[in-house]
């Protein structure tokens, strides 16, 4: 039986975070045996706002190294850099021509930035959900594993796939978003009402995968909790504690009940130390692999092979789309 296909990407702006790992990367790794996994570095998406070229280049390499260090295996998964496959931009444009402005206006990321009064927002940022739809539909995946914040974009992708299928006969598989039950939205340690994010202003609330054990431990020990002094999973009334429980549960596979039992009658100090131990152990594992990989040829080799495999799917797919739209003369 052929395996079902799964595809996802991560935007390499800034350092990858524990949120990226728990919500996305660790899931890709879990899926790579059972599914045909395609994982790419979404570098076209990170230039929607200004980037320092040197820093961007470093982040790109780091991101590939991190994919590998977290356990993605280039012999199983297809790992590539988005801009190496020109078909993304071309299909992205075609998607854009089929996306209504009303749909783009409803996308929360853009709405939030407008609401905050951010200036100099680019056309690329506005139309980025159309490009994301192209990223996905080029490969006809069955599933798209993402964290909670990306679900809306996958829903738009489904709408676009259906629109094309109605207008041009069946062209695309309609993909299903896969949002993990636990860990789809890891919150900031310093403000558990906000998502843990690479772009957080103060980085006290965000654990980076390259934080030293000491830095990570300190951030966890000073995580905001509450005065109820009970380790209980109750995101509404105890968002800080529940967030730490999500982190612990995702990294150990323990259920919330097991964690509650383990820490019944103990204080937040003990609990935080427990969470810090688990996080630090995982970071050390990842970092020791990262250090081996970052200066090896494995990054270039992985991307070259990944681009070859991705291209063999993307090229004929774009050609088919252009034929169906009546755009091509020479084949
Ligand atoms: P981004 O960093 O926005 O490119 O996100 C890459 C992937 O990580 C997406 O699937 C996100 O949904 C996921 N992700 C990002 N931040 C978090 C978070 N705090 N908790 C869970 N998943 C996250
Ligand atoms: N937009 C996603 C993010 O910011 C990254 C991304 C781009 C993506 N293209 C994708 C994720 C296709 C899944 C599928 O995290």
Short mmCIF file of C-alpha atoms and ligand atoms in Angstrom, two decimals:
data_model
loop_
_atom_site.label_atom_id
_atom_site.label_comp_id
_atom_site.label_asym_id
_atom_site.label_seq_id
_atom_site.Cartn_x
_atom_site.Cartn_y
_atom_site.Cartn_z
CA UNK A 1 0.00 0.00 0.00
CA UNK A 2 1.34 3.45 -0.81
CA UNK A 3 1.89 5.73 2.14
CA UNK A 4 -0.26 8.81 2.65
CA UNK A 5 1.62 12.03 2.01
CA UNK A 6 2.24 14.72 4.59
CA UNK A 7 3.72 18.16 4.01
CA UNK A 8 4.70 21.06 6.23
CA UNK A 9 7.06 24.01 6.40
CA UNK A 10 8.64 26.33 8.91
CA UNK A 11 9.53 29.95 8.35
CA UNK A 12 13.21 30.43 9.20
CA UNK A 13 13.00 33.92 10.68
CA UNK A 14 14.94 33.99 13.92
CA UNK A 15 15.91 31.03 16.00
CA UNK A 16 13.59 28.05 16.25
CA UNK A 17 11.75 27.85 19.55
CA UNK A 18 10.51 25.17 21.88
CA UNK A 19 7.02 26.06 20.55
CA UNK A 20 8.15 25.20 16.99
CA UNK A 21 9.62 21.96 18.26
CA UNK A 22 6.60 20.83 20.26
CA UNK A 23 3.90 22.13 17.90
CA UNK A 24 5.54 21.16 14.62
CA UNK A 25 9.04 19.68 14.32
CA UNK A 26 8.70 16.84 16.81
CA UNK A 27 5.48 15.84 15.07
CA UNK A 28 7.19 15.73 11.66
CA UNK A 29 9.69 13.32 13.17
CA UNK A 30 6.95 11.12 14.62
CA UNK A 31 5.23 10.98 11.24
CA UNK A 32 8.19 10.24 8.98
CA UNK A 33 7.95 6.45 9.26
CA UNK A 34 4.25 6.11 8.72
CA UNK A 35 3.85 8.80 6.05
CA UNK A 36 5.71 10.11 3.05
CA UNK A 37 6.94 13.27 4.76
CA UNK A 38 7.83 16.45 2.88
CA UNK A 39 9.31 19.17 5.11
CA UNK A 40 10.61 22.42 3.73
CA UNK A 41 12.17 25.65 4.89
CA UNK A 42 9.78 28.44 3.93
CA UNK A 43 12.33 31.09 3.04
CA UNK A 44 10.05 32.93 0.59
CA UNK A 45 7.75 33.55 3.53
CA UNK A 46 10.37 35.18 5.68
CA UNK A 47 11.15 38.02 3.29
CA UNK A 48 7.62 39.41 3.68
CA UNK A 49 9.26 41.81 6.10
CA UNK A 50 12.80 43.23 5.92
CA UNK A 51 15.61 40.82 6.80
CA UNK A 52 19.31 41.31 7.34
CA UNK A 53 20.87 39.14 4.57
CA UNK A 54 23.67 37.79 6.73
CA UNK A 55 21.38 36.93 9.57
CA UNK A 56 18.82 35.36 7.25
CA UNK A 57 21.48 33.18 5.66
CA UNK A 58 22.65 31.99 9.05
CA UNK A 59 19.07 31.27 10.16
CA UNK A 60 18.44 29.23 7.03
CA UNK A 61 21.41 26.96 7.67
CA UNK A 62 20.51 26.72 11.33
CA UNK A 63 17.00 25.74 10.44
CA UNK A 64 18.10 22.86 8.19
CA UNK A 65 20.58 21.72 10.84
CA UNK A 66 17.79 21.85 13.40
CA UNK A 67 15.42 19.79 11.24
CA UNK A 68 18.12 17.13 11.14
CA UNK A 69 19.16 17.49 14.79
CA UNK A 70 15.55 17.10 15.91
CA UNK A 71 15.46 13.77 14.13
CA UNK A 72 14.20 14.27 10.59
CA UNK A 73 16.01 11.70 8.50
CA UNK A 74 16.90 12.75 4.93
CA UNK A 75 16.67 9.10 3.88
CA UNK A 76 13.03 9.04 4.87
CA UNK A 77 11.77 12.62 4.53
CA UNK A 78 12.15 15.05 1.64
CA UNK A 79 13.79 18.16 3.08
CA UNK A 80 14.29 21.19 0.85
CA UNK A 81 14.55 24.96 0.61
CA UNK A 82 11.40 26.55 -0.81
CA UNK A 83 13.21 29.00 -3.11
CA UNK A 84 15.12 26.14 -4.77
CA UNK A 85 11.84 25.09 -6.37
CA UNK A 86 10.67 27.92 -8.65
CA UNK A 87 7.24 26.35 -9.00
CA UNK A 88 6.25 27.67 -5.54
CA UNK A 89 6.42 31.31 -6.65
CA UNK A 90 4.73 30.59 -9.98
CA UNK A 91 1.83 28.63 -8.50
CA UNK A 92 1.75 31.20 -5.68
CA UNK A 93 0.97 33.88 -8.25
CA UNK A 94 -1.72 31.72 -9.83
CA UNK A 95 -3.23 31.10 -6.36
CA UNK A 96 -3.14 34.83 -5.67
CA UNK A 97 -5.21 35.41 -8.80
CA UNK A 98 -7.83 33.05 -7.39
CA UNK A 99 -7.92 34.40 -3.83
CA UNK A 100 -10.41 37.15 -3.00
CA UNK A 101 -9.22 40.20 -1.12
CA UNK A 102 -12.05 39.55 1.34
CA UNK A 103 -10.43 36.22 2.18
CA UNK A 104 -7.01 37.75 2.71
CA UNK A 105 -8.53 40.54 4.82
CA UNK A 106 -9.88 37.90 7.20
CA UNK A 107 -6.51 36.25 7.89
CA UNK A 108 -5.68 36.90 11.54
CA UNK A 109 -1.95 37.47 11.11
CA UNK A 110 -2.51 40.37 8.72
CA UNK A 111 -5.49 41.68 10.68
CA UNK A 112 -3.47 41.67 13.92
CA UNK A 113 -0.63 43.62 12.38
CA UNK A 114 -3.03 46.18 10.94
CA UNK A 115 -4.85 46.45 14.26
CA UNK A 116 -1.54 47.09 16.03
CA UNK A 117 -1.00 49.96 13.59
CA UNK A 118 2.21 48.46 12.17
CA UNK A 119 3.51 50.58 9.32
CA UNK A 120 5.02 49.60 5.96
CA UNK A 121 3.29 46.24 5.68
CA UNK A 122 4.15 44.68 2.32
CA UNK A 123 2.08 43.13 -0.44
CA UNK A 124 3.99 39.92 0.20
CA UNK A 125 2.74 39.76 3.76
CA UNK A 126 -0.82 40.38 2.61
CA UNK A 127 -0.77 37.65 -0.03
CA UNK A 128 1.30 35.15 1.91
CA UNK A 129 -1.63 32.78 2.57
CA UNK A 130 -1.99 32.33 -1.21
CA UNK A 131 1.67 31.37 -1.48
CA UNK A 132 1.22 28.98 1.41
CA UNK A 133 -1.70 27.38 -0.45
CA UNK A 134 0.61 26.91 -3.43
CA UNK A 135 3.30 25.37 -1.19
CA UNK A 136 0.79 22.78 -0.16
CA UNK A 137 -1.24 22.10 -3.31
CA UNK A 138 1.85 21.63 -5.51
CA UNK A 139 2.47 18.35 -3.73
CA UNK A 140 -1.09 17.02 -3.24
CA UNK A 141 -0.54 16.02 0.39
CA UNK A 142 -3.23 14.19 2.36
CA UNK A 143 -2.31 15.95 5.62
CA UNK A 144 -0.66 19.18 6.72
CA UNK A 145 0.62 19.06 10.33
CA UNK A 146 0.71 22.57 11.82
CA UNK A 147 0.33 24.39 15.12
CA UNK A 148 -2.96 26.11 15.95
CA UNK A 149 -1.95 29.49 14.46
CA UNK A 150 -1.61 28.03 10.96
CA UNK A 151 -4.91 26.20 10.83
CA UNK A 152 -6.71 29.15 9.27
CA UNK A 153 -4.26 29.15 6.37
CA UNK A 154 -4.81 25.46 5.72
CA UNK A 155 -8.57 26.10 5.74
CA UNK A 156 -8.07 28.77 3.06
CA UNK A 157 -5.95 26.26 1.12
CA UNK A 158 -8.88 23.83 1.20
CA UNK A 159 -11.22 26.51 -0.10
CA UNK A 160 -8.81 27.30 -2.93
CA UNK A 161 -8.38 23.63 -3.81
CA UNK A 162 -12.16 23.25 -4.05
CA UNK A 163 -12.42 26.42 -6.13
CA UNK A 164 -9.87 25.09 -8.64
CA UNK A 165 -11.47 21.68 -8.66
CA UNK A 166 -14.82 23.23 -9.54
CA UNK A 167 -13.51 25.58 -12.19
CA UNK A 168 -10.92 23.40 -13.89
CA UNK A 169 -11.98 19.83 -13.18
CA UNK A 170 -10.30 17.93 -10.39
CA UNK A 171 -6.82 19.37 -10.05
CA UNK A 172 -5.82 19.23 -6.40
CA UNK A 173 -6.19 16.92 -3.46
CA UNK A 174 -8.04 18.77 -0.67
CA UNK A 175 -5.64 18.54 2.31
CA UNK A 176 -6.57 18.03 5.95
CA UNK A 177 -4.85 20.11 8.67
CA UNK A 178 -3.47 18.07 11.56
CA UNK A 179 -3.25 20.08 14.76
CA UNK A 180 -1.79 18.18 17.74
CA UNK A 181 -4.10 17.63 20.73
CA UNK A 182 -1.43 18.68 23.20
CA UNK A 183 1.15 21.34 22.39
CA UNK A 184 -0.50 23.03 19.42
CA UNK A 185 -0.09 26.37 21.11
CA UNK A 186 2.75 26.66 23.58
CA UNK A 187 2.41 29.98 25.37
CA UNK A 188 4.99 32.55 26.40
CA UNK A 189 6.52 31.79 29.81
CA UNK A 190 6.36 35.45 30.79
CA UNK A 191 2.80 36.01 29.53
CA UNK A 192 0.81 32.78 29.23
CA UNK A 193 -1.98 34.55 27.36
CA UNK A 194 0.34 35.04 24.35
CA UNK A 195 1.87 32.48 22.00
CA UNK A 196 5.54 31.62 22.54
CA UNK A 197 6.99 33.28 19.49
CA UNK A 198 10.34 33.91 17.83
CA UNK A 199 9.40 37.54 17.39
CA UNK A 200 8.64 38.24 21.03
CA UNK A 201 10.16 41.56 22.11
CA UNK A 202 11.65 40.39 25.39
CA UNK A 203 12.94 36.87 25.05
CA UNK A 204 12.27 35.92 28.67
CA UNK A 205 9.14 34.05 27.71
CA UNK A 206 10.61 32.15 24.80
CA UNK A 207 12.92 29.15 24.94
CA UNK A 208 15.10 28.82 21.86
CA UNK A 209 16.37 25.42 20.82
CA UNK A 210 19.88 26.84 21.03
CA UNK A 211 19.50 28.35 24.51
CA UNK A 212 22.13 27.09 26.95
CA UNK A 213 20.78 24.77 29.65
CA UNK A 214 21.34 27.57 32.14
CA UNK A 215 19.33 30.09 30.12
CA UNK A 216 16.48 27.64 29.57
CA UNK A 217 16.36 26.64 33.22
CA UNK A 218 16.29 30.26 34.32
CA UNK A 219 13.40 31.08 31.99
CA UNK A 220 11.38 28.13 33.28
CA UNK A 221 12.11 28.86 36.93
CA UNK A 222 10.86 32.42 36.45
CA UNK A 223 7.80 31.45 34.39
CA UNK A 224 4.63 33.28 35.41
CA UNK A 225 2.23 31.03 37.35
CA UNK A 226 -0.52 31.95 39.84
CA UNK A 227 -1.23 31.95 43.56
CA UNK A 228 -3.39 28.81 43.66
CA UNK A 229 -0.37 26.64 44.36
CA UNK A 230 -1.71 23.47 42.78
CA UNK A 231 -0.45 21.63 39.71
CA UNK A 232 -3.72 21.28 37.85
CA UNK A 233 -4.55 21.38 34.14
CA UNK A 234 -6.96 24.28 33.84
CA UNK A 235 -5.91 26.56 30.95
CA UNK A 236 -8.58 29.12 31.74
CA UNK A 237 -7.84 29.71 35.43
CA UNK A 238 -4.22 28.52 35.56
CA UNK A 239 -2.78 29.36 32.14
CA UNK A 240 0.86 29.48 33.26
CA UNK A 241 0.82 26.16 35.08
CA UNK A 242 -1.22 24.52 32.30
CA UNK A 243 1.30 25.72 29.73
CA UNK A 244 4.19 24.18 31.69
CA UNK A 245 2.15 20.98 31.95
CA UNK A 246 1.68 20.97 28.17
CA UNK A 247 5.41 21.30 27.72
CA UNK A 248 6.09 18.46 30.13
CA UNK A 249 3.37 16.25 28.69
CA UNK A 250 4.55 16.76 25.10
CA UNK A 251 8.15 15.92 25.93
CA UNK A 252 7.46 12.90 28.15
CA UNK A 253 4.17 11.55 26.77
CA UNK A 254 2.79 11.64 30.32
CA UNK A 255 -0.89 12.50 30.54
CA UNK A 256 -2.12 15.58 32.43
CA UNK A 257 -3.56 13.28 35.12
CA UNK A 258 -0.20 11.58 35.59
CA UNK A 259 1.53 14.93 36.00
CA UNK A 260 -1.13 16.15 38.44
CA UNK A 261 -0.65 13.00 40.50
CA UNK A 262 3.13 13.23 40.44
CA UNK A 263 3.07 16.78 41.79
CA UNK A 264 0.07 16.55 44.12
CA UNK A 265 0.90 18.39 47.33
CA UNK A 266 4.19 19.74 45.97
CA UNK A 267 4.98 23.41 45.36
CA UNK A 268 5.56 25.22 42.07
CA UNK A 269 9.32 25.23 42.72
CA UNK A 270 9.46 21.44 42.54
CA UNK A 271 7.19 21.38 39.52
CA UNK A 272 9.23 23.96 37.61
CA UNK A 273 12.44 22.07 38.41
CA UNK A 274 10.80 18.95 36.97
CA UNK A 275 9.81 20.80 33.79
CA UNK A 276 13.27 22.36 33.50
CA UNK A 277 14.95 18.93 33.82
CA UNK A 278 12.86 17.51 31.00
CA UNK A 279 13.39 20.53 28.72
CA UNK A 280 17.13 20.73 29.37
CA UNK A 281 17.60 17.03 28.71
CA UNK A 282 15.86 17.37 25.33
CA UNK A 283 17.77 20.56 24.42
CA UNK A 284 21.07 18.87 25.21
CA UNK A 285 20.23 15.93 22.95
CA UNK A 286 19.23 18.25 20.11
CA UNK A 287 22.22 20.55 20.54
CA UNK A 288 24.79 17.80 20.57
CA UNK A 289 23.46 16.59 17.18
CA UNK A 290 23.18 20.18 15.93
CA UNK A 291 26.87 20.79 16.73
CA UNK A 292 27.88 17.75 14.70
CA UNK A 293 25.76 18.77 11.74
CA UNK A 294 26.22 22.53 11.48
CA UNK A 295 29.76 22.33 10.12
CA UNK A 296 29.36 19.19 8.02
CA UNK A 297 28.34 18.77 4.38
CA UNK A 298 25.12 17.13 5.43
CA UNK A 299 23.14 20.37 5.07
CA UNK A 300 24.09 20.92 1.41
CA UNK A 301 23.72 17.23 0.58
CA UNK A 302 20.29 17.06 2.18
CA UNK A 303 19.04 20.15 0.36
CA UNK A 304 20.38 19.03 -3.03
CA UNK A 305 18.74 15.63 -2.79
CA UNK A 306 15.56 17.16 -1.33
CA UNK A 307 15.30 19.69 -4.18
CA UNK A 308 15.69 16.89 -6.71
CA UNK A 309 12.86 14.89 -5.17
CA UNK A 310 10.59 17.91 -4.63
CA UNK A 311 11.15 19.12 -8.18
CA UNK A 312 10.09 15.78 -9.62
CA UNK A 313 6.66 16.33 -8.06
CA UNK A 314 6.31 20.11 -8.41
CA UNK A 315 7.33 20.48 -12.06
CA UNK A 316 4.73 18.21 -13.67
CA UNK A 317 2.08 19.51 -11.27
CA UNK A 318 2.59 23.15 -12.26
CA UNK A 319 2.59 22.14 -15.90
CA UNK A 320 -0.74 20.39 -15.46
CA UNK A 321 -2.22 23.45 -13.71
CA UNK A 322 -1.06 25.78 -16.49
CA UNK A 323 -2.47 23.44 -19.14
CA UNK A 324 -5.84 23.27 -17.43
CA UNK A 325 -5.96 27.05 -17.16
CA UNK A 326 -5.27 27.27 -20.87
CA UNK A 327 -2.05 29.19 -20.32
CA UNK A 328 0.46 27.10 -22.26
CA UNK A 329 1.31 26.93 -25.96
CA UNK A 330 4.59 25.03 -26.02
CA UNK A 331 4.76 22.00 -23.78
P1 LIG B 1 6.55 29.65 12.47
O1 LIG B 1 7.56 29.79 13.55
O2 LIG B 1 5.47 30.68 12.58
O3 LIG B 1 7.14 29.50 11.10
O4 LIG B 1 5.83 28.26 12.76
C1 LIG B 1 6.32 27.02 12.32
C2 LIG B 1 5.44 25.93 12.87
O5 LIG B 1 5.55 25.89 14.30
C3 LIG B 1 3.95 26.11 12.57
O6 LIG B 1 3.36 24.84 12.34
C4 LIG B 1 3.42 26.73 13.83
O7 LIG B 1 2.04 26.49 14.00
C5 LIG B 1 4.27 26.04 14.89
N1 LIG B 1 4.40 26.89 16.08
C6 LIG B 1 4.97 28.12 16.15
N2 LIG B 1 4.91 28.62 17.41
C7 LIG B 1 4.28 27.69 18.15
C8 LIG B 1 3.88 27.61 19.52
N3 LIG B 1 4.14 28.58 20.40
N4 LIG B 1 3.25 26.48 19.94
C9 LIG B 1 2.99 25.47 19.08
N5 LIG B 1 3.32 25.49 17.77
C10 LIG B 1 3.95 26.56 17.31
N1 LIG B 2 3.25 29.86 7.17
C1 LIG B 2 3.89 28.87 7.97
C2 LIG B 2 4.40 29.50 9.26
O1 LIG B 2 4.56 30.69 9.35
C3 LIG B 2 5.02 28.21 7.26
C4 LIG B 2 4.55 27.58 6.02
C5 LIG B 2 4.71 28.07 4.76
C6 LIG B 2 3.84 26.35 5.90
N2 LIG B 2 4.18 27.23 3.85
C7 LIG B 2 3.62 26.17 4.51
C8 LIG B 2 3.38 25.41 6.81
C9 LIG B 2 2.94 25.05 4.02
C10 LIG B 2 2.68 24.30 6.31
C11 LIG B 2 2.47 24.13 4.93
O2 LIG B 2 4.63 28.78 10.17
#
